[in-house]
């Protein structure tokens, strides 16, 4: 177990030597003994005493080929005299190094490298000093230092310090060997050069989706040359109270990758591209973005071998290579890891400047390294598989798979737990992140043997950590092993949850399923049945109808069945339980009545989401009605299927001024009608979000009691009743009346009297055409009854 951790507060921080604090290291001071523990490859170096190597044993120099992952790696031995080699290369002094901090760090006498491996028997540090522009090829091979376990090891941590290394632009990794006992959970293979789990930056191919470098390698790097990032004198964190959040789930690349973004090609699909589109987020009204994974991942992982998915590019990023490094190919202009890290900070700074918090979707439940049948070994598997992954020692050491992705990270092992905590702290301290959504978080509630834990150490540590205390922490409370914890996720009164029951119940009620009225009322009032425990609050329910996996909102009202044929798995992937309704026709149609009903249903879903107690979350693109044409698992499509279509937001303004007396009159007219509807759709979504934020009655600190809400209902037990009306009471005297009609016929409803000296104004009627469907100041003249149209909803405000 590790007993200390480190978080870099700036790129240029220098750390003092730890030798005096650790008596174990005192034996390393005799450099004449220390040099015997090293094996030089390709280049001969000076020892710490400055004397060059000359023994015959060192005259045989190994040169490693550029394929550092070594599945096809070859070695050739060059018979050369070491002194002649040394004359052509620079000299480096080497020292024993220190165990902490893990990763690469700058210390008083050089660059220190430290890595954990409990079961390794041999560790070799590999360095490459390529010229800029050669990173994709790793031209020139690698310099290797074999670490002596008697001199370069403290406990289970291997370490070395090298003087005179460049302070940046160095690539590094490790070859690690150990027991070959597969049945005991080991997967050591010294042919692979592995990424340091604590590498703060990772280099690979420079441009996203660059097929010329499809099999590019990934290695750690560091940057101690750059000045600390300037966050600005007037900079401050938004610190938005949890109950006031309106979350926008989005993908950095997909947000601006499409040419319709009208951005320069170099910044499409990048952190810089997102900055350019912040005005859209402000117009929409959200105040927090939840970014799909932005940790380094390999978008070409599906194309490394022939398989049914080898036409796909991973655009969602749920396949982490390293937990500290930002995705380098989300940086603009192919600038590499250092530039991408700086650009990521610029994005966070710009979002914070606009009053928008940044929540990261983090994937600690598994990694990119896949399964035992087709492993993609880049780091943890080769460093210490038995520690980093859950293995079944009763079944020949096979990997356990609670993630559905071939492996399961061993999150509650003390070393792995500390890695995760260190990673989270790093993102908070270095990048000023405001919160985290934990993918398949039930995995984090499993012990090292995969069994569920009542009080998982990692979950508690995250809840109690001082550095993370200001952060929002959100669980996706299920996994692929059946551990469904919605409403019962271990929480220490800190953890919020994606409320999967909210999603399912709202979908079923709005589409008109029988017997759902009571469940709908429970969900919109804050899911007290799930979260009214101990000191939990309504905002511990993150409410959503749509998320990245599953149908988009438009597809939810356009398809009864998933259409995932393009994914290459015969339509077997993706969920079958979508609770969707196509409104009378499967897929795209030109039937104006069906189109109108679909847009009305989308407005009903959005209104219900924004008036519910708890934290609402919507998906990028739903504000204009994005479609994936029924694909409910579009993770591997770097196309318009996923990419935000900016013309859908802005084309109406062009068409509205276009000369309809020109040729192709009918085509342009049809386009105008369709895009007018989409533009009106955006307007409605934006207005409803802004309305929520102006009215505290939708975001109570505590669960509703009888003084907060009146249910206008005496027909709870009738499963055929699909109409619900209620009034939310504002302690300041204002009131909001809401009614949702999921019947296929009009319902004439009695409107309760308005409070004294006030009268009712109609703000929302989803059955009306824009702009009458939302009128912020309200429309007067509401009588004692209101005829609520089929599949529609209304909101009245007492003024």
XYZ file of N, CA and C in Angstrom, residues 43-274:
696
model
N 23.139 3.138 -26.163
C 24.068 4.224 -25.882
C 24.721 3.985 -24.538
N 26.010 4.212 -24.429
C 26.697 4.091 -23.150
C 26.711 5.441 -22.465
N 26.470 5.438 -21.149
C 26.408 6.684 -20.383
C 27.474 6.683 -19.298
N 27.693 7.854 -18.741
C 28.581 7.954 -17.585
C 27.825 7.586 -16.331
N 28.502 7.072 -15.350
C 27.892 6.804 -14.058
C 27.857 8.083 -13.266
N 27.343 7.994 -12.035
C 27.244 9.202 -11.216
C 28.604 9.749 -10.837
N 29.639 8.923 -10.938
C 30.986 9.432 -10.634
C 31.648 9.991 -11.880
N 30.946 9.886 -13.003
C 31.459 10.475 -14.230
C 32.344 9.543 -15.023
N 32.576 8.301 -14.576
C 33.446 7.372 -15.292
C 32.657 6.619 -16.347
N 33.230 6.461 -17.553
C 32.531 5.788 -18.629
C 32.665 4.272 -18.493
N 31.717 3.542 -19.102
C 31.724 2.090 -19.082
C 32.769 1.563 -20.053
N 33.401 0.467 -19.683
C 34.399 -0.075 -20.597
C 34.452 -1.598 -20.601
N 33.673 -2.284 -19.797
C 33.764 -3.743 -19.708
C 33.281 -4.391 -20.991
N 33.784 -5.598 -21.250
C 33.374 -6.317 -22.449
C 31.900 -6.660 -22.411
N 31.370 -6.838 -21.196
C 29.954 -7.170 -21.087
C 29.085 -6.050 -21.630
N 29.611 -4.833 -21.536
C 28.818 -3.702 -22.007
C 29.125 -3.322 -23.441
N 29.968 -4.091 -24.086
C 30.248 -3.783 -25.474
C 29.187 -4.345 -26.408
N 28.304 -5.240 -25.856
C 27.182 -5.750 -26.638
C 25.975 -4.876 -26.335
N 25.599 -4.044 -27.289
C 24.577 -3.029 -27.059
C 23.297 -3.419 -27.778
N 22.171 -3.458 -27.042
C 20.890 -3.820 -27.641
C 20.229 -2.601 -28.262
N 19.723 -2.789 -29.476
C 18.939 -1.753 -30.142
C 17.523 -2.271 -30.299
N 16.551 -1.550 -29.750
C 15.147 -1.939 -29.869
C 14.535 -1.263 -31.078
N 13.766 -2.019 -31.862
C 13.103 -1.429 -33.014
C 11.981 -0.522 -32.572
N 11.464 0.258 -33.516
C 10.500 1.299 -33.172
C 9.154 0.765 -32.717
N 8.841 -0.499 -32.992
C 7.553 -1.045 -32.555
C 7.632 -1.383 -31.083
N 7.336 -0.401 -30.237
C 7.606 -0.556 -28.816
C 6.626 -1.456 -28.102
N 5.480 -1.777 -28.701
C 4.558 -2.672 -28.005
C 4.928 -4.126 -28.224
N 5.803 -4.379 -29.159
C 6.553 -5.611 -29.150
C 5.822 -6.870 -29.527
N 4.567 -6.820 -29.938
C 3.945 -8.052 -30.393
C 4.683 -8.549 -31.626
N 5.244 -7.602 -32.393
C 6.091 -7.950 -33.526
C 7.514 -7.443 -33.305
N 7.817 -7.177 -32.046
C 9.113 -6.568 -31.753
C 10.257 -7.526 -32.059
N 11.355 -6.957 -32.509
C 12.547 -7.754 -32.788
C 13.730 -7.073 -32.145
N 14.718 -7.847 -31.793
C 15.948 -7.305 -31.245
C 17.110 -7.718 -32.156
N 18.024 -6.802 -32.351
C 19.250 -7.193 -33.028
C 20.422 -6.654 -32.221
N 21.430 -7.455 -32.088
C 22.583 -7.107 -31.275
C 23.670 -6.537 -32.178
N 24.098 -5.350 -31.842
C 25.149 -4.695 -32.616
C 26.472 -4.887 -31.896
N 27.461 -5.424 -32.622
C 28.789 -5.602 -32.043
C 29.572 -4.319 -32.267
N 29.601 -3.479 -31.261
C 30.314 -2.210 -31.366
C 31.070 -1.954 -30.080
N 32.103 -1.187 -30.173
C 32.880 -0.814 -28.995
C 32.179 0.313 -28.268
N 31.958 0.156 -26.980
C 31.257 1.164 -26.192
C 31.931 2.524 -26.238
N 33.247 2.622 -26.118
C 33.856 3.955 -26.146
C 33.552 4.696 -27.451
N 33.536 3.976 -28.592
C 33.238 4.649 -29.843
C 31.806 5.161 -29.871
N 30.875 4.370 -29.322
C 29.483 4.802 -29.244
C 29.363 6.028 -28.364
N 30.054 6.043 -27.264
C 29.944 7.130 -26.301
C 30.398 8.452 -26.881
N 31.394 8.403 -27.768
C 31.917 9.645 -28.311
C 30.875 10.385 -29.155
N 29.900 9.630 -29.696
C 28.913 10.258 -30.567
C 27.650 10.662 -29.830
N 27.587 10.429 -28.547
C 26.358 10.679 -27.811
C 26.631 11.465 -26.552
N 25.610 12.161 -26.023
C 25.803 12.901 -24.776
C 25.906 11.956 -23.592
N 26.461 12.454 -22.506
C 26.589 11.665 -21.287
C 25.530 12.084 -20.282
N 25.036 11.097 -19.517
C 24.077 11.372 -18.463
C 24.583 10.747 -17.173
N 24.437 11.465 -16.100
C 24.726 10.902 -14.795
C 23.464 10.278 -14.232
N 23.645 9.169 -13.542
C 22.485 8.463 -12.997
C 22.632 8.307 -11.494
N 21.499 8.327 -10.806
C 21.443 8.215 -9.359
C 20.370 7.211 -8.976
N 20.370 6.748 -7.743
C 19.385 5.740 -7.330
C 17.940 6.209 -7.472
N 17.709 7.506 -7.259
C 16.339 7.997 -7.338
C 15.578 7.792 -6.046
N 14.303 8.128 -6.059
C 13.468 8.083 -4.864
C 12.086 7.538 -5.219
N 11.412 7.029 -4.203
C 10.160 6.305 -4.436
C 8.970 7.224 -4.675
N 9.036 8.446 -4.166
C 7.906 9.361 -4.317
C 8.389 10.714 -4.808
N 7.593 11.405 -5.589
C 6.267 11.017 -6.078
C 6.369 9.995 -7.201
N 5.308 9.234 -7.398
C 5.257 8.320 -8.525
C 5.179 9.106 -9.828
N 5.644 8.492 -10.901
C 5.666 9.164 -12.185
C 7.009 9.812 -12.438
N 7.051 10.750 -13.339
C 8.257 11.527 -13.631
C 8.167 12.856 -12.896
N 9.223 13.205 -12.185
C 9.227 14.465 -11.428
C 10.608 15.087 -11.504
N 10.648 16.393 -11.390
C 11.914 17.104 -11.379
C 12.376 17.256 -9.944
N 13.560 16.736 -9.657
C 14.151 16.834 -8.329
C 15.443 17.629 -8.429
N 16.101 17.811 -7.297
C 17.263 18.695 -7.262
C 18.373 18.260 -8.205
N 18.524 16.941 -8.395
C 19.644 16.459 -9.202
C 19.231 15.809 -10.511
N 18.030 16.144 -11.019
C 17.657 15.617 -12.312
C 16.181 15.289 -12.429
N 15.873 14.332 -13.289
C 14.508 13.850 -13.493
C 14.386 12.489 -12.828
N 13.444 12.367 -11.913
C 13.230 11.122 -11.182
C 12.068 10.356 -11.804
N 12.240 9.051 -11.919
C 11.198 8.170 -12.439
C 10.880 7.127 -11.379
N 9.589 6.958 -11.078
C 9.190 5.981 -10.067
C 7.910 5.292 -10.524
N 7.887 3.960 -10.379
C 6.734 3.186 -10.816
C 6.493 2.041 -9.850
N 5.231 1.748 -9.583
C 4.857 0.645 -8.703
C 4.716 -0.648 -9.502
N 5.285 -1.733 -8.990
C 4.970 -3.082 -9.467
C 5.346 -4.062 -8.373
N 4.343 -4.654 -7.790
C 4.562 -5.571 -6.661
C 5.197 -6.875 -7.100
N 4.791 -7.378 -8.257
C 5.199 -8.721 -8.655
C 6.283 -8.746 -9.714
N 6.764 -7.587 -10.168
C 7.803 -7.554 -11.189
C 9.114 -8.111 -10.650
N 9.867 -8.763 -11.524
C 11.217 -9.223 -11.178
C 12.272 -8.417 -11.909
N 11.894 -7.684 -12.938
C 12.835 -6.858 -13.689
C 12.098 -5.665 -14.278
N 12.700 -4.490 -14.135
C 12.112 -3.255 -14.662
C 13.183 -2.509 -15.443
N 12.838 -2.073 -16.634
C 13.754 -1.321 -17.487
C 13.088 -0.020 -17.905
N 13.746 1.091 -17.627
C 13.253 2.391 -18.076
C 13.708 2.614 -19.508
N 12.780 3.002 -20.376
C 13.070 3.252 -21.787
C 12.820 4.718 -22.104
N 13.798 5.347 -22.747
C 13.692 6.762 -23.079
C 13.879 6.967 -24.574
N 13.178 7.946 -25.103
C 13.367 8.366 -26.484
C 13.398 9.879 -26.516
N 14.385 10.412 -27.216
C 14.523 11.862 -27.337
C 14.352 12.245 -28.805
N 13.138 12.089 -29.351
C 12.938 12.350 -30.781
C 12.901 13.838 -31.076
N 13.175 14.165 -32.333
C 13.003 15.533 -32.771
C 11.525 15.792 -33.009
N 11.116 17.014 -32.869
C 9.741 17.391 -33.129
C 9.370 16.986 -34.558
N 8.224 16.342 -34.704
C 7.803 15.875 -36.012
C 8.064 14.400 -36.232
N 8.863 13.754 -35.353
C 9.150 12.341 -35.496
C 8.425 11.509 -34.453
N 7.501 12.112 -33.724
C 6.877 11.412 -32.601
C 6.058 10.218 -33.046
N 5.472 10.270 -34.235
C 4.663 9.152 -34.684
C 5.495 7.938 -35.046
N 6.778 8.130 -35.301
C 7.621 7.015 -35.721
C 8.557 6.548 -34.623
N 8.758 7.353 -33.606
C 9.762 7.068 -32.580
C 11.082 6.700 -33.242
N 11.458 7.508 -34.219
C 12.652 7.203 -35.005
C 13.872 7.144 -34.100
N 14.708 6.178 -34.382
C 15.988 6.122 -33.675
C 16.014 5.183 -32.504
N 14.922 4.467 -32.212
C 14.959 3.507 -31.120
C 14.872 4.155 -29.763
N 15.208 3.383 -28.715
C 15.052 3.855 -27.343
C 16.301 3.551 -26.532
N 16.584 4.424 -25.586
C 17.669 4.232 -24.630
C 17.095 3.488 -23.433
N 17.791 2.474 -22.943
C 17.237 1.643 -21.881
C 18.144 1.588 -20.663
N 17.527 1.642 -19.490
C 18.226 1.543 -18.215
C 17.601 0.399 -17.416
N 18.339 -0.657 -17.173
C 17.833 -1.761 -16.364
C 18.023 -1.437 -14.885
N 16.947 -1.512 -14.127
C 16.998 -1.158 -12.707
C 17.361 -2.374 -11.860
N 18.257 -2.183 -10.923
C 18.697 -3.238 -10.010
C 17.748 -3.267 -8.812
N 17.075 -4.401 -8.558
C 16.122 -4.434 -7.433
C 16.772 -4.195 -6.081
N 18.080 -4.386 -5.992
C 18.770 -4.136 -4.720
C 19.090 -2.666 -4.514
N 19.101 -1.904 -5.595
C 19.496 -0.507 -5.503
C 18.400 0.459 -5.934
N 17.564 0.020 -6.849
C 16.560 0.904 -7.442
C 15.145 0.523 -7.028
N 14.989 0.026 -5.841
C 13.668 -0.409 -5.413
C 13.472 -0.137 -3.935
N 12.360 0.487 -3.593
C 11.967 0.711 -2.208
C 10.575 0.120 -2.035
N 10.478 -0.943 -1.247
C 9.205 -1.643 -1.140
C 8.833 -2.222 -2.495
N 7.677 -1.808 -3.021
C 7.236 -2.271 -4.339
C 7.380 -1.195 -5.405
N 8.152 -0.160 -5.097
C 8.319 0.947 -6.038
C 9.738 0.928 -6.603
N 9.825 0.932 -7.917
C 11.097 0.963 -8.639
C 11.365 2.402 -9.054
N 12.652 2.815 -8.959
C 12.941 4.233 -9.202
C 14.362 4.444 -9.691
N 14.556 5.549 -10.358
C 15.874 5.960 -10.846
C 15.830 7.456 -11.116
N 16.964 8.119 -10.951
C 17.075 9.548 -11.254
C 18.184 9.742 -12.278
N 17.927 10.548 -13.288
C 18.878 10.793 -14.366
C 19.129 12.289 -14.465
N 20.391 12.658 -14.396
C 20.765 14.064 -14.494
C 20.946 14.453 -15.956
N 20.709 15.700 -16.241
C 20.964 16.293 -17.560
C 19.991 15.849 -18.649
N 18.917 15.200 -18.273
C 17.878 14.941 -19.269
C 17.195 16.246 -19.644
N 16.727 16.375 -20.871
C 15.924 17.559 -21.212
C 14.706 17.664 -20.292
N 14.266 18.867 -20.045
C 13.144 19.105 -19.143
C 11.793 18.980 -19.847
N 11.824 18.642 -21.128
C 10.596 18.411 -21.894
C 10.962 17.660 -23.163
N 9.936 17.258 -23.913
C 10.127 16.590 -25.204
C 10.871 15.267 -25.086
N 10.694 14.588 -23.962
C 11.258 13.254 -23.776
C 10.089 12.270 -23.681
N 10.164 11.197 -24.427
C 9.177 10.125 -24.316
C 9.748 9.029 -23.444
N 8.906 8.425 -22.619
C 9.418 7.364 -21.761
C 8.370 6.290 -21.511
N 8.856 5.116 -21.184
C 8.005 3.995 -20.829
C 8.845 2.949 -20.113
N 8.270 1.785 -19.876
C 8.961 0.740 -19.121
C 8.761 -0.617 -19.790
N 9.830 -1.421 -19.766
C 9.710 -2.851 -20.004
C 9.710 -3.522 -18.632
N 8.758 -4.398 -18.435
C 8.648 -5.026 -17.117
C 8.480 -6.533 -17.302
N 9.245 -7.295 -16.531
C 9.154 -8.753 -16.566
C 8.801 -9.271 -15.183
N 8.277 -10.469 -15.157
C 7.880 -11.072 -13.902
C 7.404 -12.493 -14.119
N 6.732 -13.063 -13.138
C 6.281 -14.461 -13.241
C 5.390 -14.672 -14.461
N 5.522 -15.841 -15.060
C 4.714 -16.183 -16.231
C 3.504 -17.033 -15.853
N 3.128 -17.022 -14.588
C 2.031 -17.849 -14.094
C 0.687 -17.219 -14.441
N 0.177 -17.542 -15.612
C -1.118 -17.019 -16.076
C -2.214 -17.371 -15.081
N -2.188 -18.622 -14.585
C -3.243 -19.079 -13.676
C -3.285 -18.288 -12.382
N -2.181 -17.627 -12.056
C -2.133 -16.808 -10.845
C -2.413 -15.334 -11.138
N -2.788 -15.048 -12.357
C -3.196 -13.687 -12.696
C -2.137 -12.814 -13.324
N -0.948 -13.355 -13.616
C 0.141 -12.531 -14.163
C 0.106 -12.509 -15.687
N 0.490 -11.349 -16.273
C 0.521 -11.202 -17.718
C 1.794 -10.461 -18.155
N 2.906 -10.748 -17.519
C 4.143 -10.030 -17.820
C 4.670 -10.407 -19.205
N 5.189 -9.418 -19.916
C 5.816 -9.623 -21.223
C 6.769 -8.467 -21.452
N 8.062 -8.730 -21.337
C 9.055 -7.654 -21.396
C 9.261 -7.117 -22.803
N 8.586 -7.700 -23.810
C 8.669 -7.132 -25.154
C 7.902 -5.821 -25.270
N 6.935 -5.601 -24.398
C 6.104 -4.402 -24.474
C 6.738 -3.239 -23.729
N 6.726 -2.078 -24.344
C 7.096 -0.848 -23.643
C 5.800 -0.208 -23.164
N 5.700 -0.008 -21.857
C 4.433 0.316 -21.199
C 4.382 1.770 -20.743
N 3.180 2.329 -20.779
C 2.964 3.702 -20.327
C 2.947 3.733 -18.800
N 3.638 4.680 -18.227
C 3.622 4.904 -16.784
C 2.206 5.311 -16.358
N 1.582 4.575 -15.417
C 0.238 4.965 -14.967
C 0.175 6.381 -14.429
N 1.302 6.908 -13.933
C 1.331 8.258 -13.367
C 1.891 9.294 -14.343
N 2.040 8.937 -15.618
C 2.460 9.927 -16.608
C 1.400 11.028 -16.682
N 1.823 12.267 -16.563
C 0.871 13.376 -16.581
C 0.489 13.794 -17.992
N 1.296 13.361 -18.960
C 1.014 13.637 -20.363
C 1.338 12.378 -21.159
N 0.594 12.156 -22.237
C 0.831 10.992 -23.082
C 0.890 11.456 -24.536
N 1.933 11.005 -25.230
C 2.093 11.309 -26.648
C 1.735 10.091 -27.491
N 1.085 10.334 -28.633
C 0.809 9.303 -29.619
C 0.720 9.959 -30.971
N -0.200 9.507 -31.809
C -0.412 10.220 -33.069
C -0.897 11.628 -32.746
N -0.640 12.545 -33.634
C -0.914 13.946 -33.336
C -2.317 14.405 -33.739
N -2.925 13.753 -34.738
C -4.206 14.218 -35.251
C -5.264 13.130 -35.118
N -6.442 13.512 -34.661
C -7.519 12.560 -34.436
C -7.915 11.904 -35.757
N -8.006 10.562 -35.734
C -8.462 9.828 -36.904
C -7.485 9.808 -38.057
N -6.196 10.055 -37.783
C -5.177 10.052 -38.833
C -4.829 8.600 -39.174
N -5.428 8.086 -40.257
C -5.284 6.672 -40.599
C -3.858 6.304 -40.985
N -3.053 7.283 -41.403
C -1.662 6.980 -41.758
C -0.884 6.475 -40.549
N -1.326 6.854 -39.360
C -0.640 6.447 -38.133
C -1.589 5.648 -37.244
N -2.349 4.781 -37.885
C -3.363 3.991 -37.188
C -2.760 3.155 -36.065
N -1.556 2.619 -36.281
C -0.918 1.754 -35.284
C 0.124 2.497 -34.463
N -0.052 3.776 -34.353
C 0.868 4.616 -33.586
C 1.013 4.120 -32.155
N 2.202 4.310 -31.599
C 2.476 3.947 -30.208
C 2.105 5.102 -29.275
N 1.949 4.778 -28.004
C 1.670 5.784 -26.977
C 2.710 5.651 -25.870
N 3.291 6.783 -25.471
C 4.279 6.798 -24.397
C 4.050 8.016 -23.516
N 4.536 7.924 -22.291
C 4.458 9.066 -21.398
C 5.452 10.142 -21.780
N 5.154 11.361 -21.365
C 6.094 12.456 -21.523
C 5.901 13.419 -20.355
N 6.738 14.446 -20.290
C 6.624 15.423 -19.209
C 7.013 16.790 -19.740
N 6.684 17.798 -18.978
C 7.005 19.172 -19.371
C 7.333 19.981 -18.124
N 8.613 20.192 -17.905
C 9.052 21.036 -16.787
C 9.632 22.357 -17.281
N 9.466 22.634 -18.572
C 9.960 23.886 -19.149
C 8.911 24.993 -19.133
N 7.666 24.626 -19.349
C 6.616 25.646 -19.481
C 6.359 26.361 -18.160
N 6.015 27.617 -18.269
C 5.633 28.379 -17.086
C 4.273 27.895 -16.591
N 3.986 28.077 -15.304
C 2.643 27.716 -14.810
C 1.567 28.448 -15.597
N 0.461 27.782 -15.806
C -0.631 28.375 -16.574
C -1.182 29.606 -15.858
N -1.462 30.646 -16.623
C -1.989 31.891 -16.076
C -3.520 31.844 -16.082
N -4.096 31.617 -14.911
C -5.561 31.576 -14.811
C -6.158 32.980 -14.755
N -5.343 34.006 -14.561
C -5.834 35.382 -14.587
C -6.127 35.930 -13.200
N -5.932 37.216 -13.040
C -6.127 37.854 -11.735
C -7.589 37.843 -11.301
N -8.506 37.984 -12.239
C -9.926 38.065 -11.908
C -10.627 36.711 -11.982
N -9.851 35.664 -12.216
C -10.435 34.338 -12.382
C -11.006 33.830 -11.064
N -12.156 33.169 -11.163
C -12.725 32.512 -9.992
C -13.563 31.323 -10.434
N -13.677 30.356 -9.563
C -14.504 29.189 -9.836
C -15.971 29.566 -9.771
N -16.810 28.967 -10.615
C -18.244 29.305 -10.560
C -18.901 28.929 -9.238
N -18.528 27.768 -8.660
C -19.094 27.307 -7.377
C -20.622 27.401 -7.357
N -21.261 26.812 -8.348
C -22.722 26.834 -8.444
C -23.301 25.811 -7.467
N -24.255 26.203 -6.631
C -24.886 25.223 -5.738
C -25.476 24.069 -6.547
N -25.394 22.888 -6.000
C -25.794 21.698 -6.751
C -27.237 21.773 -7.225
N -28.107 22.314 -6.399
C -29.524 22.320 -6.751
C -29.838 23.282 -7.896
N -28.909 24.169 -8.211
C -29.126 25.133 -9.290
C -28.544 24.679 -10.630
N -27.926 23.528 -10.666
C -27.277 23.066 -11.889
C -28.293 22.708 -12.972
N -27.943 23.025 -14.214
C -28.598 22.476 -15.398
C -27.468 21.939 -16.270
N -27.412 20.623 -16.405
C -26.246 19.957 -16.983
C -26.486 19.631 -18.454
N -25.442 19.842 -19.255
C -25.453 19.579 -20.688
C -24.396 18.519 -20.969
N -24.834 17.297 -21.258
C -23.883 16.224 -21.555
C -23.427 16.373 -23.003
N -22.101 16.379 -23.207
C -21.589 16.685 -24.534
C -20.263 15.982 -24.793
N -19.935 15.888 -26.069
C -18.688 15.301 -26.541
C -17.848 16.410 -27.144
N -16.625 16.585 -26.647
C -15.778 17.688 -27.111
C -15.592 17.632 -28.620
N -15.217 16.464 -29.120
C -14.969 16.385 -30.565
C -16.246 16.590 -31.371
N -17.291 15.860 -31.027
C -18.518 15.896 -31.823
C -19.186 17.265 -31.824
N -18.893 18.092 -30.833
C -19.560 19.395 -30.724
C -19.209 20.305 -31.893
N -17.964 20.265 -32.369
C -17.569 21.194 -33.440
C -16.864 20.519 -34.604
N -16.831 19.174 -34.659
C -16.091 18.484 -35.717
C -16.708 18.704 -37.102
N -18.018 18.876 -37.171
C -18.689 19.014 -38.461
C -18.346 20.357 -39.112
N -18.241 20.333 -40.431
C -17.893 21.571 -41.130
C -18.951 22.640 -40.973
N -20.163 22.252 -40.595
C -21.220 23.244 -40.372
C -20.921 24.142 -39.178
N -19.908 23.785 -38.366
C -19.507 24.661 -37.257
C -18.877 25.944 -37.766
N -18.451 25.922 -39.064
C -17.823 27.093 -39.705
C -16.557 27.541 -38.993
N -15.889 26.608 -38.317
C -14.617 26.913 -37.678
C -13.476 26.511 -38.609
N -12.300 27.094 -38.390
C -11.127 26.661 -39.136
C -10.906 25.179 -38.909
N -10.453 24.487 -39.922
C -10.311 23.042 -39.841
C -9.401 22.622 -38.686
N -8.396 23.425 -38.380
C -7.445 23.074 -37.325
C -8.074 23.031 -35.941
N -9.191 23.739 -35.751
C -9.767 23.748 -34.404
C -11.114 23.035 -34.324
N -11.577 22.473 -35.435
C -12.810 21.686 -35.356
C -12.574 20.453 -34.480
N -13.509 20.172 -33.623
C -13.419 18.984 -32.788
C -12.397 19.074 -31.681
N -12.076 20.276 -31.235
C -11.024 20.470 -30.243
C -11.527 21.265 -29.042
N -10.648 21.343 -28.034
C -10.943 22.187 -26.876
C -11.123 23.643 -27.322
N -10.284 24.075 -28.254
C -10.395 25.452 -28.757
C -11.705 25.654 -29.507
N -12.142 24.635 -30.227
C -13.420 24.723 -30.919
C -14.577 24.897 -29.964
N -14.536 24.185 -28.846
C -15.588 24.326 -27.843
C -15.644 25.758 -27.317
